[in-house]
Amino acid sequence: GESVGLHLPTLSVQEGDNSIINCAYSNSASDYFIWYKQESGKGPQFIIDIRSNMDKRQGQRVTVLLNKTVKHLSLQIAATQPGDSAVYFCAENTGNQFYFGTGTSLTVIP
Amino acid sequence: DSGVTQTPKHLITATGQRVTLRCSPRSGDLSVYWYQQSLDQGLQFLIQYYNGEERAKGNILERFSAQQFPDLHSELNLSSLELGDSALYFCASSLTVAGNTIYFGEGSWLTVV
């Protein structure tokens, strides 16, 4: 669950396509999960969250899926736009601690 | 805009010096977190305060210290700075200590030369 050295997975998608970003979490006791978007030189920006009593949650153009059986979280971005290019990472909450994934770098090709 | 305010945005200082980074949490948030993000590592949790009291400690060096004041703003003090301390330092805040969304500020970019 803790952040590790940065060799970011990368994902390139065509503008207008859907993007799926995956995250494996480590602690089966984690009960709250957040997806963040971080643009270069900026702070992580909250996108969407989900609690462990749900398996799907939808926002505006984004959907988060939670599979507790395999400890997997995914973020789906519909109709990806150039402004979606950023690093995306998930965070899991266990007790009062958040642990962050290393992130995935999304590049949207116009 | 997350509502979390950090100052300064950029800071350049020499090795051996001491700096203070300041954070104002979102209105109503009682919990403040400090994170370090360097180029070769992701977000590293440093320390958390809740309503003025230290709540949790992460990978914070002994040269670093923090506090949260009665008005809930927080300061992170970095002393005897080394080149390796160059990083983005983020403050985040949340309503309480557990199970709430944490919102990040824009960070303070520290360069040690």
Short mmCIF file of C-alpha atoms in Angstrom, two decimals:
data_model
loop_
_atom_site.label_atom_id
_atom_site.label_comp_id
_atom_site.label_asym_id
_atom_site.label_seq_id
_atom_site.Cartn_x
_atom_site.Cartn_y
_atom_site.Cartn_z
CA GLY A 1 0.00 0.00 0.00
CA GLU A 2 2.74 2.57 0.43
CA SER A 3 4.09 4.59 -2.40
CA VAL A 4 7.12 3.11 -4.11
CA GLY A 5 9.76 4.23 -6.60
CA LEU A 6 8.49 5.96 -9.68
CA HIS A 7 8.51 3.89 -12.84
CA LEU A 8 5.11 4.99 -13.90
CA PRO A 9 3.00 2.80 -16.12
CA THR A 10 1.90 4.81 -19.11
CA LEU A 11 -1.29 4.82 -21.09
CA SER A 12 -1.80 6.60 -24.39
CA VAL A 13 -5.27 6.99 -25.81
CA GLN A 14 -6.83 8.79 -28.73
CA GLU A 15 -8.98 11.77 -27.96
CA GLY A 16 -12.57 10.65 -27.70
CA ASP A 17 -11.75 7.09 -26.71
CA ASN A 18 -12.42 5.69 -23.26
CA SER A 19 -9.56 5.21 -20.80
CA ILE A 20 -9.23 2.59 -18.11
CA ILE A 21 -6.65 3.03 -15.39
CA ASN A 22 -6.05 0.24 -12.93
CA CYS A 23 -4.82 0.08 -9.38
CA ALA A 24 -4.08 -2.87 -7.14
CA TYR A 25 -4.33 -2.18 -3.45
CA SER A 26 -2.71 -4.16 -0.72
CA ASN A 27 -4.80 -4.10 2.41
CA SER A 28 -8.02 -6.06 2.51
CA ALA A 29 -9.05 -3.95 5.53
CA SER A 30 -9.04 -0.74 3.46
CA ASP A 31 -12.53 0.64 3.42
CA TYR A 32 -12.31 3.85 1.45
CA PHE A 33 -10.65 4.61 -1.86
CA ILE A 34 -9.99 7.78 -3.79
CA TRP A 35 -8.76 8.51 -7.29
CA TYR A 36 -6.62 11.61 -7.80
CA LYS A 37 -5.43 13.40 -10.89
CA GLN A 38 -2.12 15.23 -10.76
CA GLU A 39 -0.98 17.56 -13.49
CA SER A 40 2.66 18.48 -13.73
CA GLY A 41 3.74 20.83 -10.93
CA LYS A 42 0.30 20.85 -9.33
CA GLY A 43 -1.30 19.25 -6.34
CA PRO A 44 -3.29 16.02 -6.55
CA GLN A 45 -6.88 16.79 -7.42
CA PHE A 46 -9.77 14.70 -6.11
CA ILE A 47 -11.68 12.95 -8.88
CA ILE A 48 -13.96 10.38 -7.32
CA ASP A 49 -14.17 8.15 -4.30
CA ILE A 50 -15.80 4.89 -3.33
CA ARG A 51 -16.41 3.09 -0.06
CA SER A 52 -15.96 -0.62 0.39
CA ASN A 53 -19.70 -1.27 0.65
CA MET A 54 -20.04 -0.32 -3.01
CA ASP A 55 -18.60 -1.84 -6.16
CA LYS A 56 -19.30 0.96 -8.59
CA ARG A 57 -19.70 4.69 -8.48
CA GLN A 58 -20.21 7.13 -11.31
CA GLY A 59 -19.33 10.76 -11.67
CA GLN A 60 -19.20 13.11 -14.58
CA ARG A 61 -17.40 11.16 -17.33
CA VAL A 62 -15.70 8.99 -14.71
CA THR A 63 -16.60 5.66 -13.16
CA VAL A 64 -14.78 3.86 -10.39
CA LEU A 65 -15.07 0.10 -10.02
CA LEU A 66 -14.04 -1.75 -6.90
CA ASN A 67 -13.37 -5.49 -6.81
CA LYS A 68 -12.66 -6.40 -3.22
CA THR A 69 -12.15 -10.07 -4.03
CA VAL A 70 -8.98 -9.36 -5.96
CA LYS A 71 -8.23 -5.99 -4.31
CA HIS A 72 -8.49 -4.09 -7.53
CA LEU A 73 -9.70 -0.62 -8.32
CA SER A 74 -10.20 0.92 -11.73
CA LEU A 75 -10.97 4.36 -13.07
CA GLN A 76 -12.80 4.66 -16.33
CA ILE A 77 -12.77 7.97 -18.16
CA ALA A 78 -15.31 8.33 -20.94
CA ALA A 79 -14.60 10.32 -24.10
CA THR A 80 -11.07 11.20 -23.00
CA GLN A 81 -10.01 14.76 -23.70
CA PRO A 82 -6.55 16.37 -23.98
CA GLY A 83 -7.15 18.04 -20.62
CA ASP A 84 -7.30 14.59 -19.05
CA SER A 85 -3.57 14.10 -19.67
CA ALA A 86 -2.03 13.75 -16.22
CA VAL A 87 -0.82 11.22 -13.68
CA TYR A 88 -3.65 9.35 -12.00
CA PHE A 89 -3.23 7.50 -8.76
CA CYS A 90 -5.38 5.74 -6.29
CA ALA A 91 -5.35 6.03 -2.54
CA GLU A 92 -6.59 3.48 -0.04
CA ASN A 93 -7.64 4.38 3.46
CA THR A 94 -6.97 2.04 6.33
CA GLY A 95 -7.83 3.45 9.71
CA ASN A 96 -6.63 7.03 9.62
CA GLN A 97 -3.89 6.45 7.07
CA PHE A 98 -3.97 6.94 3.33
CA TYR A 99 -1.62 4.97 1.14
CA PHE A 100 -1.00 6.09 -2.40
CA GLY A 101 -0.23 4.08 -5.49
CA THR A 102 2.62 5.09 -7.75
CA GLY A 103 0.30 6.34 -10.44
CA THR A 104 -0.32 5.92 -14.14
CA SER A 105 0.64 8.55 -16.66
CA LEU A 106 -2.17 9.16 -19.13
CA THR A 107 -1.41 10.86 -22.43
CA VAL A 108 -4.26 11.84 -24.71
CA ILE A 109 -3.39 12.04 -28.36
CA PRO A 110 -5.37 14.73 -30.20
CA ASP B 1 -9.26 25.14 -6.16
CA SER B 2 -9.23 22.65 -3.30
CA GLY B 3 -9.45 25.28 -0.59
CA VAL B 4 -6.11 24.25 0.91
CA THR B 5 -3.59 27.09 0.76
CA GLN B 6 0.15 26.62 0.91
CA THR B 7 2.94 29.18 1.03
CA PRO B 8 5.46 29.75 -0.34
CA LYS B 9 4.89 28.20 -3.76
CA HIS B 10 8.59 28.12 -4.55
CA LEU B 11 11.62 28.32 -2.32
CA ILE B 12 15.32 28.09 -3.07
CA THR B 13 17.71 27.79 -0.17
CA ALA B 14 21.20 26.60 0.62
CA THR B 15 22.27 23.41 2.32
CA GLY B 16 22.31 23.65 6.07
CA GLN B 17 19.56 26.25 6.18
CA ARG B 18 16.13 26.05 7.78
CA VAL B 19 12.79 26.78 6.15
CA THR B 20 9.16 26.87 7.22
CA LEU B 21 6.31 25.86 4.99
CA ARG B 22 2.85 27.04 5.84
CA CYS B 23 -0.55 25.50 5.24
CA SER B 24 -4.11 26.69 5.77
CA PRO B 25 -6.60 23.82 5.61
CA ARG B 26 -10.01 23.98 4.00
CA SER B 27 -12.58 25.79 6.05
CA GLY B 28 -14.00 23.40 8.63
CA ASP B 29 -11.31 20.74 8.22
CA LEU B 30 -9.65 19.72 11.46
CA SER B 31 -7.04 17.33 10.13
CA VAL B 32 -3.88 18.35 8.31
CA TYR B 33 -1.44 16.06 6.55
CA TRP B 34 2.02 16.73 5.15
CA TYR B 35 3.45 14.78 2.23
CA GLN B 36 6.73 14.89 0.37
CA GLN B 37 6.91 14.15 -3.35
CA SER B 38 10.28 13.88 -5.04
CA LEU B 39 11.12 12.91 -8.60
CA ASP B 40 12.19 9.39 -7.75
CA GLN B 41 9.44 8.63 -5.26
CA GLY B 42 5.74 9.03 -5.07
CA LEU B 43 3.81 10.69 -2.31
CA GLN B 44 5.49 10.00 1.00
CA PHE B 45 3.43 10.59 4.10
CA LEU B 46 5.27 12.69 6.68
CA ILE B 47 2.91 13.57 9.50
CA GLN B 48 -0.70 14.21 10.40
CA TYR B 49 -2.30 16.56 12.90
CA TYR B 50 -5.84 16.62 14.13
CA ASN B 51 -7.23 19.61 15.97
CA GLY B 52 -3.80 20.66 17.15
CA GLU B 53 -2.54 17.24 18.20
CA GLU B 54 -0.13 14.99 16.36
CA ARG B 55 -2.10 12.01 15.11
CA ALA B 56 0.20 9.93 12.99
CA LYS B 57 3.79 9.93 11.89
CA GLY B 58 5.17 8.58 8.67
CA ASN B 59 8.58 8.83 7.10
CA ILE B 60 9.46 12.13 8.67
CA LEU B 61 13.12 12.83 9.38
CA GLU B 62 14.23 14.05 12.78
CA ARG B 63 15.42 17.25 11.09
CA PHE B 64 11.81 17.95 10.18
CA SER B 65 9.06 18.97 12.54
CA ALA B 66 5.54 20.24 12.28
CA GLN B 67 2.78 21.71 14.34
CA GLN B 68 -0.84 22.68 14.04
CA PHE B 69 -1.92 25.91 15.67
CA PRO B 70 -5.22 26.77 17.44
CA ASP B 71 -6.52 28.39 14.26
CA LEU B 72 -5.80 25.03 12.58
CA HIS B 73 -3.15 26.25 10.20
CA SER B 74 -0.03 24.13 10.16
CA GLU B 75 3.66 24.68 9.62
CA LEU B 76 6.30 22.22 8.49
CA ASN B 77 9.81 23.10 9.60
CA LEU B 78 12.73 21.67 7.68
CA SER B 79 16.18 22.20 9.16
CA SER B 80 19.80 21.35 8.32
CA LEU B 81 18.65 21.06 4.76
CA GLU B 82 20.37 18.67 2.41
CA LEU B 83 20.30 18.46 -1.38
CA GLY B 84 18.10 15.39 -1.12
CA ASP B 85 15.40 17.38 0.62
CA SER B 86 14.60 19.09 -2.66
CA ALA B 87 11.03 18.09 -3.39
CA LEU B 88 7.43 19.18 -3.59
CA TYR B 89 5.86 19.35 -0.16
CA PHE B 90 2.13 19.01 -0.08
CA CYS B 91 -0.29 19.81 2.63
CA ALA B 92 -3.69 18.16 2.63
CA SER B 93 -6.68 18.48 4.89
CA SER B 94 -9.76 16.50 5.78
CA LEU B 95 -12.76 16.96 7.98
CA THR B 96 -11.78 14.36 10.56
CA VAL B 97 -9.13 11.71 10.98
CA ALA B 98 -10.50 8.71 9.19
CA GLY B 99 -12.60 7.83 6.22
CA ASN B 100 -12.91 11.31 4.79
CA THR B 101 -11.63 12.70 1.55
CA ILE B 102 -8.33 14.49 1.84
CA TYR B 103 -7.86 17.54 -0.33
CA PHE B 104 -4.43 18.70 -1.38
CA GLY B 105 -2.93 22.12 -1.72
CA GLU B 106 -0.85 23.11 -4.72
CA GLY B 107 2.37 22.37 -2.93
CA SER B 108 5.55 24.17 -1.97
CA TRP B 109 8.43 23.48 -4.30
CA LEU B 110 11.67 23.42 -2.31
CA THR B 111 15.02 23.49 -4.05
CA VAL B 112 18.12 23.07 -1.92
CA VAL B 113 21.34 24.20 -3.60
#
